[in-house]
XYZ file of C-alpha atoms in Angstrom:
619
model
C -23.259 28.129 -3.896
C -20.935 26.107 -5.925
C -22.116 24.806 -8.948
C -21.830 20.682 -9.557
C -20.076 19.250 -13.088
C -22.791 17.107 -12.931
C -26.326 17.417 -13.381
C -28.925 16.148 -10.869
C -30.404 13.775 -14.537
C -26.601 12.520 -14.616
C -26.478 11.669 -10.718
C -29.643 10.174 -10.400
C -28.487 7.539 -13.039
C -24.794 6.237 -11.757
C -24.479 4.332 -8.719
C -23.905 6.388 -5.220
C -23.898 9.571 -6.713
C -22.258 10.769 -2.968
C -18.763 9.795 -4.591
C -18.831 12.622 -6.833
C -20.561 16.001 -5.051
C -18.134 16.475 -2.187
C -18.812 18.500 0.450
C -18.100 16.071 3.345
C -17.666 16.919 6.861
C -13.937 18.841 7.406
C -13.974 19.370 3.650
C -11.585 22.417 2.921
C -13.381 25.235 1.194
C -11.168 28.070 -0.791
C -11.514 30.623 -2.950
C -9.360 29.343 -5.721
C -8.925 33.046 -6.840
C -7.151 33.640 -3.821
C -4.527 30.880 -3.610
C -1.612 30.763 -5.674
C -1.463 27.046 -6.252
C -3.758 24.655 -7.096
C -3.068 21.168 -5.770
C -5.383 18.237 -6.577
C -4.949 15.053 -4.677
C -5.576 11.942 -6.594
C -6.247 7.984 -5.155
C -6.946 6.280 -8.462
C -9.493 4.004 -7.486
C -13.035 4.015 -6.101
C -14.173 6.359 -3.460
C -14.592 4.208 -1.084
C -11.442 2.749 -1.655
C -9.159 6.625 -1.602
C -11.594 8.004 1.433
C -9.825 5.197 3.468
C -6.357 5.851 2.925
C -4.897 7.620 5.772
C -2.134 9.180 3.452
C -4.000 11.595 1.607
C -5.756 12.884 4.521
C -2.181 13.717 6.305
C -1.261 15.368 2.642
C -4.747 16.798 2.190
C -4.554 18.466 6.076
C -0.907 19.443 5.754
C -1.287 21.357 2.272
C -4.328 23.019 3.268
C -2.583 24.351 6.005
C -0.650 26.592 4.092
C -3.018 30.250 2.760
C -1.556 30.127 -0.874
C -2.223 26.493 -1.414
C -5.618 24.584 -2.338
C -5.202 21.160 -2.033
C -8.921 19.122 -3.362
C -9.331 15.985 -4.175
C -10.615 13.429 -7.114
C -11.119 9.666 -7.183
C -11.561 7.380 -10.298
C -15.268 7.419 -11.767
C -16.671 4.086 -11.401
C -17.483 2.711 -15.236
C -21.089 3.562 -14.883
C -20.280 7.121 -15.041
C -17.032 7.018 -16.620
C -19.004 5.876 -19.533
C -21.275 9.133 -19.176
C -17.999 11.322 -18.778
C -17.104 10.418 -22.367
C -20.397 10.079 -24.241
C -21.060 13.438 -22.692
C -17.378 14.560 -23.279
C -17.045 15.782 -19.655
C -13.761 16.854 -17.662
C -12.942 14.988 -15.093
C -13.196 17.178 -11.692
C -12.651 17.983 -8.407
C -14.790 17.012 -5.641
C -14.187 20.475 -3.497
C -14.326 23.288 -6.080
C -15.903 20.872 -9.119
C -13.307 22.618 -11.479
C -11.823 20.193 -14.362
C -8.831 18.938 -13.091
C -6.752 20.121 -16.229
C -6.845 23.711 -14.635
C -5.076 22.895 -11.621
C -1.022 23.279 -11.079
C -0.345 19.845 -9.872
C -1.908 16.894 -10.107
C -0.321 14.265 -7.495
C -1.634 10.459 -7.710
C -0.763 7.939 -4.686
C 0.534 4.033 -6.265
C -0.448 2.115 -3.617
C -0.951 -1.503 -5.677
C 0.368 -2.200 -8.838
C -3.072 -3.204 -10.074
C -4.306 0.745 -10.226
C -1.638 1.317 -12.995
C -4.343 1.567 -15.754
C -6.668 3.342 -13.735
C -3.558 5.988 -13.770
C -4.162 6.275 -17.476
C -7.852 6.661 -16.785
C -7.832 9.799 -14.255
C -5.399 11.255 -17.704
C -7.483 10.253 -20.319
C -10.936 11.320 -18.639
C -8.695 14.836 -17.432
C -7.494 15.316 -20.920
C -4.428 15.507 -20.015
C -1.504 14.089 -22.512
C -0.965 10.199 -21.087
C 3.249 11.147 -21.658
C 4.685 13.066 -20.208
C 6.965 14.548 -22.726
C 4.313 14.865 -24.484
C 2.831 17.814 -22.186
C 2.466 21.623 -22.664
C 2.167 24.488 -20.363
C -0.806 23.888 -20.146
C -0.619 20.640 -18.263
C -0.770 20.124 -14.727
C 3.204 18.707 -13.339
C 1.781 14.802 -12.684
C 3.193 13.862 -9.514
C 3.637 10.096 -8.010
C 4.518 8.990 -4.528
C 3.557 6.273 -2.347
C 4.816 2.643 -2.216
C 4.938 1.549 -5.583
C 6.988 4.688 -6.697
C 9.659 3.012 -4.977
C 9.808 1.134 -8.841
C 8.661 3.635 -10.818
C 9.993 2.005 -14.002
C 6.694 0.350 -15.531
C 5.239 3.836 -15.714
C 7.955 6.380 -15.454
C 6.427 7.758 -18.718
C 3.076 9.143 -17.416
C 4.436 10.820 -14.967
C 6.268 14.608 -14.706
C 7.926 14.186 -11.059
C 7.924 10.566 -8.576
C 8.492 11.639 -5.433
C 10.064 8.947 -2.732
C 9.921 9.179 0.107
C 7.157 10.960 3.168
C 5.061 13.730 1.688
C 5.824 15.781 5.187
C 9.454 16.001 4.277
C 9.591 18.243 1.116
C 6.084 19.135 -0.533
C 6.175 22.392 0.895
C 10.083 23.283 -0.888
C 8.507 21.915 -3.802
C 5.453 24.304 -4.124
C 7.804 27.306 -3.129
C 9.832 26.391 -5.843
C 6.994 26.244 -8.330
C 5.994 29.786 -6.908
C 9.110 31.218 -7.955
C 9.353 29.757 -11.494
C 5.704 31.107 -12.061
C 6.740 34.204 -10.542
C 10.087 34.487 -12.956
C 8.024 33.438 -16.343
C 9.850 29.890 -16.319
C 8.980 27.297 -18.321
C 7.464 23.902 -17.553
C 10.962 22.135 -18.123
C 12.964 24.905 -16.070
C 10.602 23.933 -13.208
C 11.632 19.939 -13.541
C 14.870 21.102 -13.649
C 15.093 23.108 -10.673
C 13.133 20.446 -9.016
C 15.388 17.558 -9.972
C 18.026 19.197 -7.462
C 15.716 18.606 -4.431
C 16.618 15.714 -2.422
C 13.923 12.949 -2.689
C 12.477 13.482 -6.609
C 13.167 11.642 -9.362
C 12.519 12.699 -12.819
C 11.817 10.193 -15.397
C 12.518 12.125 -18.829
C 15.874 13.314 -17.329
C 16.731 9.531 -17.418
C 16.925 6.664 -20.213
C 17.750 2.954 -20.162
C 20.078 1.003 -21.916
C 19.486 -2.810 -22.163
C 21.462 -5.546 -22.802
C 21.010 -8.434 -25.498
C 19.166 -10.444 -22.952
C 17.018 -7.891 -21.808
C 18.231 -7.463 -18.728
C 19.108 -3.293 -17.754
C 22.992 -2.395 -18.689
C 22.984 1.277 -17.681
C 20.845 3.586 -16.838
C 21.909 7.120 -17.721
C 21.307 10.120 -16.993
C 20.227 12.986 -19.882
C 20.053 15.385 -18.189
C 22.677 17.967 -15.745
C 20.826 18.263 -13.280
C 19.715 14.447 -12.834
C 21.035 12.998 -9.375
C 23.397 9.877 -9.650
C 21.182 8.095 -6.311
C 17.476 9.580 -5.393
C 17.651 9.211 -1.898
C 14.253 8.343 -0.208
C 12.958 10.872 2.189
C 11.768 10.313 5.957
C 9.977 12.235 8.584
C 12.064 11.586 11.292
C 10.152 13.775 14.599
C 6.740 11.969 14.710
C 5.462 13.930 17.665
C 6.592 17.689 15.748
C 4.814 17.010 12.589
C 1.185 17.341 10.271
C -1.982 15.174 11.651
C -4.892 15.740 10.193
C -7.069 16.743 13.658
C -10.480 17.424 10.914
C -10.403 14.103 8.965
C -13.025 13.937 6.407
C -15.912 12.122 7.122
C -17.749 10.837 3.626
C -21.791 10.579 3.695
C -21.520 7.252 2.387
C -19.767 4.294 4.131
C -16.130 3.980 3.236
C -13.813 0.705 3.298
C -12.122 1.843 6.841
C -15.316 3.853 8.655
C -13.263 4.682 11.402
C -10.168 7.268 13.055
C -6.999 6.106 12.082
C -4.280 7.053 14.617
C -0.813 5.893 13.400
C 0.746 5.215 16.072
C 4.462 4.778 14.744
C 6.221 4.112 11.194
C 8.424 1.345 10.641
C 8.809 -2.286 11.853
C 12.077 -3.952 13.709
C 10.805 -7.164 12.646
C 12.910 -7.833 8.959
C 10.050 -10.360 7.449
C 12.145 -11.246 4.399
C 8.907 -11.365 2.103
C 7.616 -7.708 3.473
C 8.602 -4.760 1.073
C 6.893 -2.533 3.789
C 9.089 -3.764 6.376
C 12.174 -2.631 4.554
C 10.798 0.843 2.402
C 9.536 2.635 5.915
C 13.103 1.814 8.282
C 14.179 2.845 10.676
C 11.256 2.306 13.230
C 10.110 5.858 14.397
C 7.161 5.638 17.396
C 4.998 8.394 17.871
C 4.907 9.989 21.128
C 2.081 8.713 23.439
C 1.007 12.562 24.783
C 0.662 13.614 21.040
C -1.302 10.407 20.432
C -3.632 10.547 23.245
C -4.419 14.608 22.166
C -5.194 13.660 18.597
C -7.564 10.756 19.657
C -9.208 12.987 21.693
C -9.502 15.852 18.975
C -10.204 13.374 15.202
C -13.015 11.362 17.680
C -14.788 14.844 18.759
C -14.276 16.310 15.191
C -15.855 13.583 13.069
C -18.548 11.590 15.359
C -16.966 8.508 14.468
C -17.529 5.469 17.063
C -14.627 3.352 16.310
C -10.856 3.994 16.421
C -7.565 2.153 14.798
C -4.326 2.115 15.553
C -2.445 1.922 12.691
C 1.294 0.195 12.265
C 2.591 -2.399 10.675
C 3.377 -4.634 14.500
C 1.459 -2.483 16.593
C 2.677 -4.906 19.642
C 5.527 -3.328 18.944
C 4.894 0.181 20.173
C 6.478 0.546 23.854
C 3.433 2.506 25.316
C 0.373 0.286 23.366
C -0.708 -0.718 26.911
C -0.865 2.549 28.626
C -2.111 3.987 25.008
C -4.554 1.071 24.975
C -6.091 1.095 28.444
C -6.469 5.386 28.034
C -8.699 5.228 25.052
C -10.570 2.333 26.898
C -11.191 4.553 30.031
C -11.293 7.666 27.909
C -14.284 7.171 25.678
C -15.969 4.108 27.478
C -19.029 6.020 28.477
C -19.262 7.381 24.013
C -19.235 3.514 22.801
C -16.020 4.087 20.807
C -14.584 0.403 20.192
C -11.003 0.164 19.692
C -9.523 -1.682 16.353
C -6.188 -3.410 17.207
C -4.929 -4.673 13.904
C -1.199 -5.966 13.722
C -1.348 -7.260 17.190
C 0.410 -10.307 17.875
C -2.014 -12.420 19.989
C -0.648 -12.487 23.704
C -2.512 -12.412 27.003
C -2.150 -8.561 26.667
C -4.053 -8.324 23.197
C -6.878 -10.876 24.509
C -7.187 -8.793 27.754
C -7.590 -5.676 25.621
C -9.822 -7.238 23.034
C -12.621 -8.400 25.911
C -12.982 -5.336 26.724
C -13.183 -3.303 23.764
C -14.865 -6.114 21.482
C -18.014 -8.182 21.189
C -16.560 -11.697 21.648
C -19.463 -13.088 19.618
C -19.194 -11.178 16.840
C -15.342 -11.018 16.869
C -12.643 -13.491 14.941
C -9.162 -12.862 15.915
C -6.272 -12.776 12.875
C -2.691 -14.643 13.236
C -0.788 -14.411 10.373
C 1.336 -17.811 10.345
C 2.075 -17.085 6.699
C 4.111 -20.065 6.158
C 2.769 -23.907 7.307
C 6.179 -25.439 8.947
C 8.897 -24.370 11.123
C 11.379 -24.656 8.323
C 9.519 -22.408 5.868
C 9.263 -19.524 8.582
C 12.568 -19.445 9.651
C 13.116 -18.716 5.940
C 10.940 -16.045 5.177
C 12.647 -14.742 9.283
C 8.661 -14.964 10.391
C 9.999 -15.702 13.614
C 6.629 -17.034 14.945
C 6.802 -20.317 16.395
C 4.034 -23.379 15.975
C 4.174 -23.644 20.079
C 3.881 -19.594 19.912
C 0.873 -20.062 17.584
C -0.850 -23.233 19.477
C -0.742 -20.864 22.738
C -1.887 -18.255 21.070
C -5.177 -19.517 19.467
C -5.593 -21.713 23.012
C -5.485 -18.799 25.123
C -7.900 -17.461 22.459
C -10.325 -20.166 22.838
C -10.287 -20.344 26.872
C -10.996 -16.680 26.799
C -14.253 -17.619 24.944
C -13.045 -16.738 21.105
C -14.296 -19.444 18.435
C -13.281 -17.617 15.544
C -9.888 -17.598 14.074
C -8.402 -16.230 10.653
C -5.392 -17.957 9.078
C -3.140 -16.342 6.988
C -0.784 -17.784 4.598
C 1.642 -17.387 1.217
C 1.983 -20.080 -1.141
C 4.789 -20.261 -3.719
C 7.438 -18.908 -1.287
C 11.119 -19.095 -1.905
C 12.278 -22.878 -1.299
C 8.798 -24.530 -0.813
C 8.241 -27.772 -0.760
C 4.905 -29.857 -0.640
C 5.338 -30.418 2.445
C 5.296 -26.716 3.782
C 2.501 -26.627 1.661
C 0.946 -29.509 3.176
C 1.921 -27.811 6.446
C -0.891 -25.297 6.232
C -3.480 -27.830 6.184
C -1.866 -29.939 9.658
C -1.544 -26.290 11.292
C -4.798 -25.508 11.088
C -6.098 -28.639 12.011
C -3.884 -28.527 15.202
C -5.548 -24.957 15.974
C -9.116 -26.596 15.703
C -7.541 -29.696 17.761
C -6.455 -27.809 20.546
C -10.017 -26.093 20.788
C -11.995 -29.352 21.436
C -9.362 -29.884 23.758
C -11.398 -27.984 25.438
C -14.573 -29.782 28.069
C -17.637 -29.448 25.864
C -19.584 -27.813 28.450
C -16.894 -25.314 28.693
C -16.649 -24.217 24.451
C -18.699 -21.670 23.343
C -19.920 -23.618 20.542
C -18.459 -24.938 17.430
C -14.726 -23.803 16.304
C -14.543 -22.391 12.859
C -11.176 -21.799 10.928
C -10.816 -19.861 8.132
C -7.382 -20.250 6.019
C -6.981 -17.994 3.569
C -3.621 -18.490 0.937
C -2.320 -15.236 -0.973
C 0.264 -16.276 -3.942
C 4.160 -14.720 -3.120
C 5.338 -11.574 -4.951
C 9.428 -10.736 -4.829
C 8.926 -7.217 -4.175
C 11.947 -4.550 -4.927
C 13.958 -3.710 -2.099
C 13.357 -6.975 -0.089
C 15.787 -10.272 0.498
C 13.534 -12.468 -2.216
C 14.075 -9.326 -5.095
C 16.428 -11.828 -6.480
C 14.264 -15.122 -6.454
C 12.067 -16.284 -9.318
C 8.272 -16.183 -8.914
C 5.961 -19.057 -9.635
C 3.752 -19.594 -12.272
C 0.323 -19.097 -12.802
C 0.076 -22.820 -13.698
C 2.396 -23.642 -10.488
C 0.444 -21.585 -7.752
C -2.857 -23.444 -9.095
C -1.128 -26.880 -8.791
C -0.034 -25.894 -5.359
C -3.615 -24.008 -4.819
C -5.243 -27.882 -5.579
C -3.126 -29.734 -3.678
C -3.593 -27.349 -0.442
C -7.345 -27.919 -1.051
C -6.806 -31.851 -1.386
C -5.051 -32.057 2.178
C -7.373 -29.934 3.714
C -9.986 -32.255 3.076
C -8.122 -34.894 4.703
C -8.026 -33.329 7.960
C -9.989 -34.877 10.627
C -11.814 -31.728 11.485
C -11.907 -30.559 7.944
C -15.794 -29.428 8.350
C -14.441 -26.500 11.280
C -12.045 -25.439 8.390
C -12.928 -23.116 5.565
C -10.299 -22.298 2.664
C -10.033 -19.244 0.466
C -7.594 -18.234 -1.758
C -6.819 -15.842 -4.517
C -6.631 -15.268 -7.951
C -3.272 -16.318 -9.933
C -3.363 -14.687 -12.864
C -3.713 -11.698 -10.691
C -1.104 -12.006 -8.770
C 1.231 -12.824 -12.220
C 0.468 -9.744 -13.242
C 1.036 -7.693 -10.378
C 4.451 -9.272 -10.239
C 5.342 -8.110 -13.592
C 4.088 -4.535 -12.920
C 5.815 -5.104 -9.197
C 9.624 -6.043 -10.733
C 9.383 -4.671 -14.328
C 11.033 -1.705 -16.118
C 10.367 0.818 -18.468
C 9.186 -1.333 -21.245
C 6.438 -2.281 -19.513
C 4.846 1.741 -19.986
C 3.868 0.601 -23.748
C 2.114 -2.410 -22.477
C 0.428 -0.845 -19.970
C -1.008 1.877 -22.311
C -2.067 -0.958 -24.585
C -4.126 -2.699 -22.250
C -5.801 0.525 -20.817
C -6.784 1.180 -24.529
C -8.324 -1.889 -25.039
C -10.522 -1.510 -22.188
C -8.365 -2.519 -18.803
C -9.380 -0.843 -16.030
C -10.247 -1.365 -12.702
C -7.923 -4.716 -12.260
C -7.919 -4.916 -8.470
C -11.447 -5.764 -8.710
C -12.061 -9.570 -10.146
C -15.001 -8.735 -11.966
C -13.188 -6.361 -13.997
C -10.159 -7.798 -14.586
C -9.190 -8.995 -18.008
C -5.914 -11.442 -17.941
C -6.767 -12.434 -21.834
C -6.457 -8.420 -22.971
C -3.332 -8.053 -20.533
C -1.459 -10.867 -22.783
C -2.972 -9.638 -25.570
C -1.130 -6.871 -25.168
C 2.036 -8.220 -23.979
C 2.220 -9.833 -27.485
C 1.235 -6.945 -28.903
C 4.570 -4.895 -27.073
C 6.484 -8.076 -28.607
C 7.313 -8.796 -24.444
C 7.355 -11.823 -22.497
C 5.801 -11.373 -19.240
C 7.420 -14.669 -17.227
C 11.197 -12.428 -18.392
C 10.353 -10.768 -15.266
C 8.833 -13.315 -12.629
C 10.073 -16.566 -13.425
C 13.541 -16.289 -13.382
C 16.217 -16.154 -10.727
C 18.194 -12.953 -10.500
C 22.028 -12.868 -10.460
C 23.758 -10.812 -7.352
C 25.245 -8.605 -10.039
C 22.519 -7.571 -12.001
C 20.877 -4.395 -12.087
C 17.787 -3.628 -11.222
C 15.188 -1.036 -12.706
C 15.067 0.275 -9.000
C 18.867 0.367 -8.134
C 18.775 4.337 -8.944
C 17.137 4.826 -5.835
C 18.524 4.911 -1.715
C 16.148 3.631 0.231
C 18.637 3.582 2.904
C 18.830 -0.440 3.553
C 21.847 -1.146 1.654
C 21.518 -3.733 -1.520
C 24.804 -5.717 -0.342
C 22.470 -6.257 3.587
C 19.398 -7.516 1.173
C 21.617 -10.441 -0.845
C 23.002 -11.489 2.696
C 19.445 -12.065 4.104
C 18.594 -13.488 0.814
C 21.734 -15.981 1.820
C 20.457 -16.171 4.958
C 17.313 -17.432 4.067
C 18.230 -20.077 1.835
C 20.610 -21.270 4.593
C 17.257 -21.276 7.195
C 18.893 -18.805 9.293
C 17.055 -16.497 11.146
C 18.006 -12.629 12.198
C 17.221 -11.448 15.094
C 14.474 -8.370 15.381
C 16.247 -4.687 15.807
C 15.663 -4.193 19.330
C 17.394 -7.729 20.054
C 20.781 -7.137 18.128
C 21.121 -4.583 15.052
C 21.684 -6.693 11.829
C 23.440 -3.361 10.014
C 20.746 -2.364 7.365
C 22.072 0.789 6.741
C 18.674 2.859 7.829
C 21.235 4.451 10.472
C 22.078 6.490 7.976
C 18.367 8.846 8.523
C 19.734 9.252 11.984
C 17.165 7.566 14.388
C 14.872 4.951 15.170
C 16.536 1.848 17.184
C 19.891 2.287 15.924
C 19.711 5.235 18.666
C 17.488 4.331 21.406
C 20.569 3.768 23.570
């Protein structure tokens, strides 16, 4: 009977005491006696939040697999009982085995927003584990990062031991085998990092130190170290059918952001959106094979009870077999009540034909993703989505018997003007025109539009990496002036409007494009009580520039500014495959309106032929 760290008094006061006591269906129970490596698995936010993320499960399933490994889980305490945890002074632990997380071998965290970066600090602090890394004994567990955001590790390269970039299939499993053998041999924490440092795909930070020039920009970044790598070239799993699913997902007791199976169905996207950092980090495009996905479905439905599955990918209309994959799972699991979750799906007669059959039309609202408001502003950003594309779209919608459409858009994109911004408003009134276009005895009541704007981030690795970032006080200007035309629009009462915060999104574009200066300032603001920033209620944008002053650092140095082609970026150290000289021509591209064509119409030579698959060799 395992024992819990906390006490039934302690549960009883924090809210959903579930997060915290494991023992979920397809947990993973070990003797940790009998395993020679203790792996704990770390999404450094809410439960809710990390339960949903299909990438830990796949690493979770995958290291569990293996008899000398125990891979368990933790998630970050949510302030009610992170206050507890230090009143009480108590570890911070793992959900499986309840064991502080200090007494484990590794301790690997998953970036997957910038905004978690002090909740990093938080899963230390609460572990009592040294927030540098240099600063760390034998002792220590080896901190470990992966996941998007690693692909800039810069802002906090100090906190961690080991980023790794890349797919967890490709090398966890050399990585733990060399651990093994170090232990084995008596080596010492910094032999290990050594030794690891030589395989392909991980990037030591302490092995590394930047030198700056008088402007602050980065002059060199050199290497300390022998065994440091010139390049860290990103890893990919390249055989999607021959590879680790998790066929036991866990299923938590309380409800999670995504209650559902997730079945990826491929990685990558052929589509080159010049705003979408996902787009570029996961070429080339790599499908999974339909046999393997229609055996899994079968196998993660009957082993979790779940009534609802998604098919994950970034254009899922662009997976050859959705239809046949599609139309299976209908047939398949009609007679359980499983409904099918399509997101991704460009809306064609296909995707409405699906969608009536696996979806409530009343309670449904279908998604298009215009992102920018005119013609001209899409063909920048390579979108290529046309307004007669869109019209069609929401019409066929609406004849079908939808009423309910989602809007999606960016504000503060590269070469903007007010009237692409003005755009957005005239779009979505044409949607709701083109509904009570419509007989009345024919519409299934009234149309409602919802347009929500997000505020544009130059991510690493993309075209716009180069181009300067609005303001806080420039996306609100826009952000009113959106609003105003809105309200001119003769069916302004079908059309709702949402947007986000932009203070939030200032920051994030800091953390997003900054470099290793930015460690300091992160620190400060965790210390002075930052945590938690993803969620509005919690975030503090007075003690972020409080502590920005504090570092003696000016946070618009690294959003609003245009780049130079020549200058080097915090990120240049790493190979992600898509060549730097390919990004600056798109970025050319864009400014000149020019649109590339998608992969499977005419390759634009990206350089992700280099992994040795995907379209570049479909024939």
């Amino acid at each position: 009977m395992r024992k819990l760290a906390l006490s039934d008094e302690i549960l009883l006061t924090v809210e959903k005491p579930a997060r915290y006591i494991g023992n979920e269906i397809n947990m993973v129970v070990k003797n940790p006696q009998e395993v020679d490596v203790r792996f704990c698995m770390c999404f450094p936010d809410v439960y809710e939040i990390g339960m949903s993320h299909l990438g830990i499960q796949i690493l979770y399933d995958m290291l569990n697999q293996r008899e000398d490994t125990y891979c368990e889980r933790v998630y970050s305490p949510w302030p009610d009982l992170d206050k507890v945890m230090r009143e009480q002074k108590i570890p911070l632990f793992a959900l499986e085995s309840q064991d502080p997380i200090k007494d484990f071998d590794f301790l690997g965290i998953t970036l997957q927003y910038e905004m978690c970066y002090t909740n990093i600090l938080q899963i230390l602090d609460l572990s009592h584990i040294p927030f540098l890394a240099v600063e760390r004994t034998e002792e220590d567990p080896i901190v470990i990062g992966g996941g998007p955001c690693a692909y800039n590790p810069e802002p906090i390269a100090d906190f961690f031991d080991i980023f790794y970039i890349g797919e967890g299939e490709t090398c966890y499993f050399e990585l733990l085998d060399l651990y093994k053998e170090v232990k084995k041999q008596g080596g010492s924490r910094r032999e290990f990092l050594e030794k690891a440092a030589q395989i392909e795909g991980l990037y030591i930070p302490q092995f590394y130190e930047p030198e700056y020039k008088e402007d602050g920009t980065l002059g060199a970044f050199h290497k300390n170290n022998p065994y440091a790598k010139d390049k860290i070239l990103k890893q990919v799993q390249m055989d999607m059918a021959d590879t680790f699913y998790p066929e036991k997902p866990l299923v938590p007791y309380i409800k999670a952001t995504q209650d559902r199976v997730v079945l990826e169905i491929q990685r990558g996207c052929i589509r080159g959106c010049r705003f979408c950092q996902a787009g570029m980090l996961y070429r080339p495009i790599r499908p999974r094979d339909i046999n393997f996905l229609k055996e899994t479905a079968r196998k993660m439905l009957k082993n979790t009870g779940h009534e609802e599955i998604s098919l994950s990918s970034l254009s899922s209309s662009d997976y050859k077999d959705l239809q046949e994959l599609v139309y299976f799972l209908i047939d398949e699991f009609r007679e359980n009540g499983v409904n099918i979750s399509l997101p991704s799906l460009r809306i064609d007669a296909f995707a409405l034909d699906v969608m009536s059959k696996v979806q409530d039309v009343r309670k449904s609202s279908l998604t298009f993703a215009p992102e920018a408001g005119s013609q001209r502003l899409r063909d920048v950003i390579n979108k290529g989505l046309t307004e007669e594309v869109i019209l069609k779209g929401a019409m066929d919608a609406f004849q079908s018997g939808w009423n309910r459409v989602k809007l999606y858009f960016m504000l503060g994109l590269p070469t903007e003007t007010w009237e692409d911004i003005e755009g957005i408003a005239i779009l979505s009134d044409k949607i709701a025109r083109e509904y009570y276009t419509i007989p009345k005895d024919q519409r299934n009541g009234k149309v409602s539009i919802v347009s929500s704007t997000s505020f544009f981030v130059p991510k690493p690795f993309t075209p716009f990496q180069w181009t300067r970032m609005s303001t806080s006080e420039e996306f609100l200007e826009k952000q009113r002036f959106l609003n105003g035309k809105m309200k001119e629009q003769l069916n302004q009462k079908s059309i709702k409007y949402n947007w986000h915060e932009a203070e939030l999104t200032m920051l994030e574009g800091v953390l997003a494009r900054g470099d290793r200066k930015l460690s300091k300032v992160i620190l400060e603001a965790y210390q002075q009580g930052c945590m938690f920033d993803s969620w509005s209620e919690f975030f503090h944008y007075d003690i972020w520039m409080d502590a920005f002053q504090k570092s003696a650092i000016d946070p618009l140095f690294y959003t609003a500014r245009e780049r130079e082609e020549d200058e080097i970026f915090p990120w240049d150290f790493i190979d992600i495959g898509v060549s730097k000289k390919f990004l600056w021509l798109e970025y050319q591209r864009a400014k000149e309106e020019k649109v590339t064509p998608n992969c499977r119409q005419k390759c634009a030579g990206c350089g992700a032929k280099v992994f040795g698959g995907g379209v570049c060799f479909e024939g």
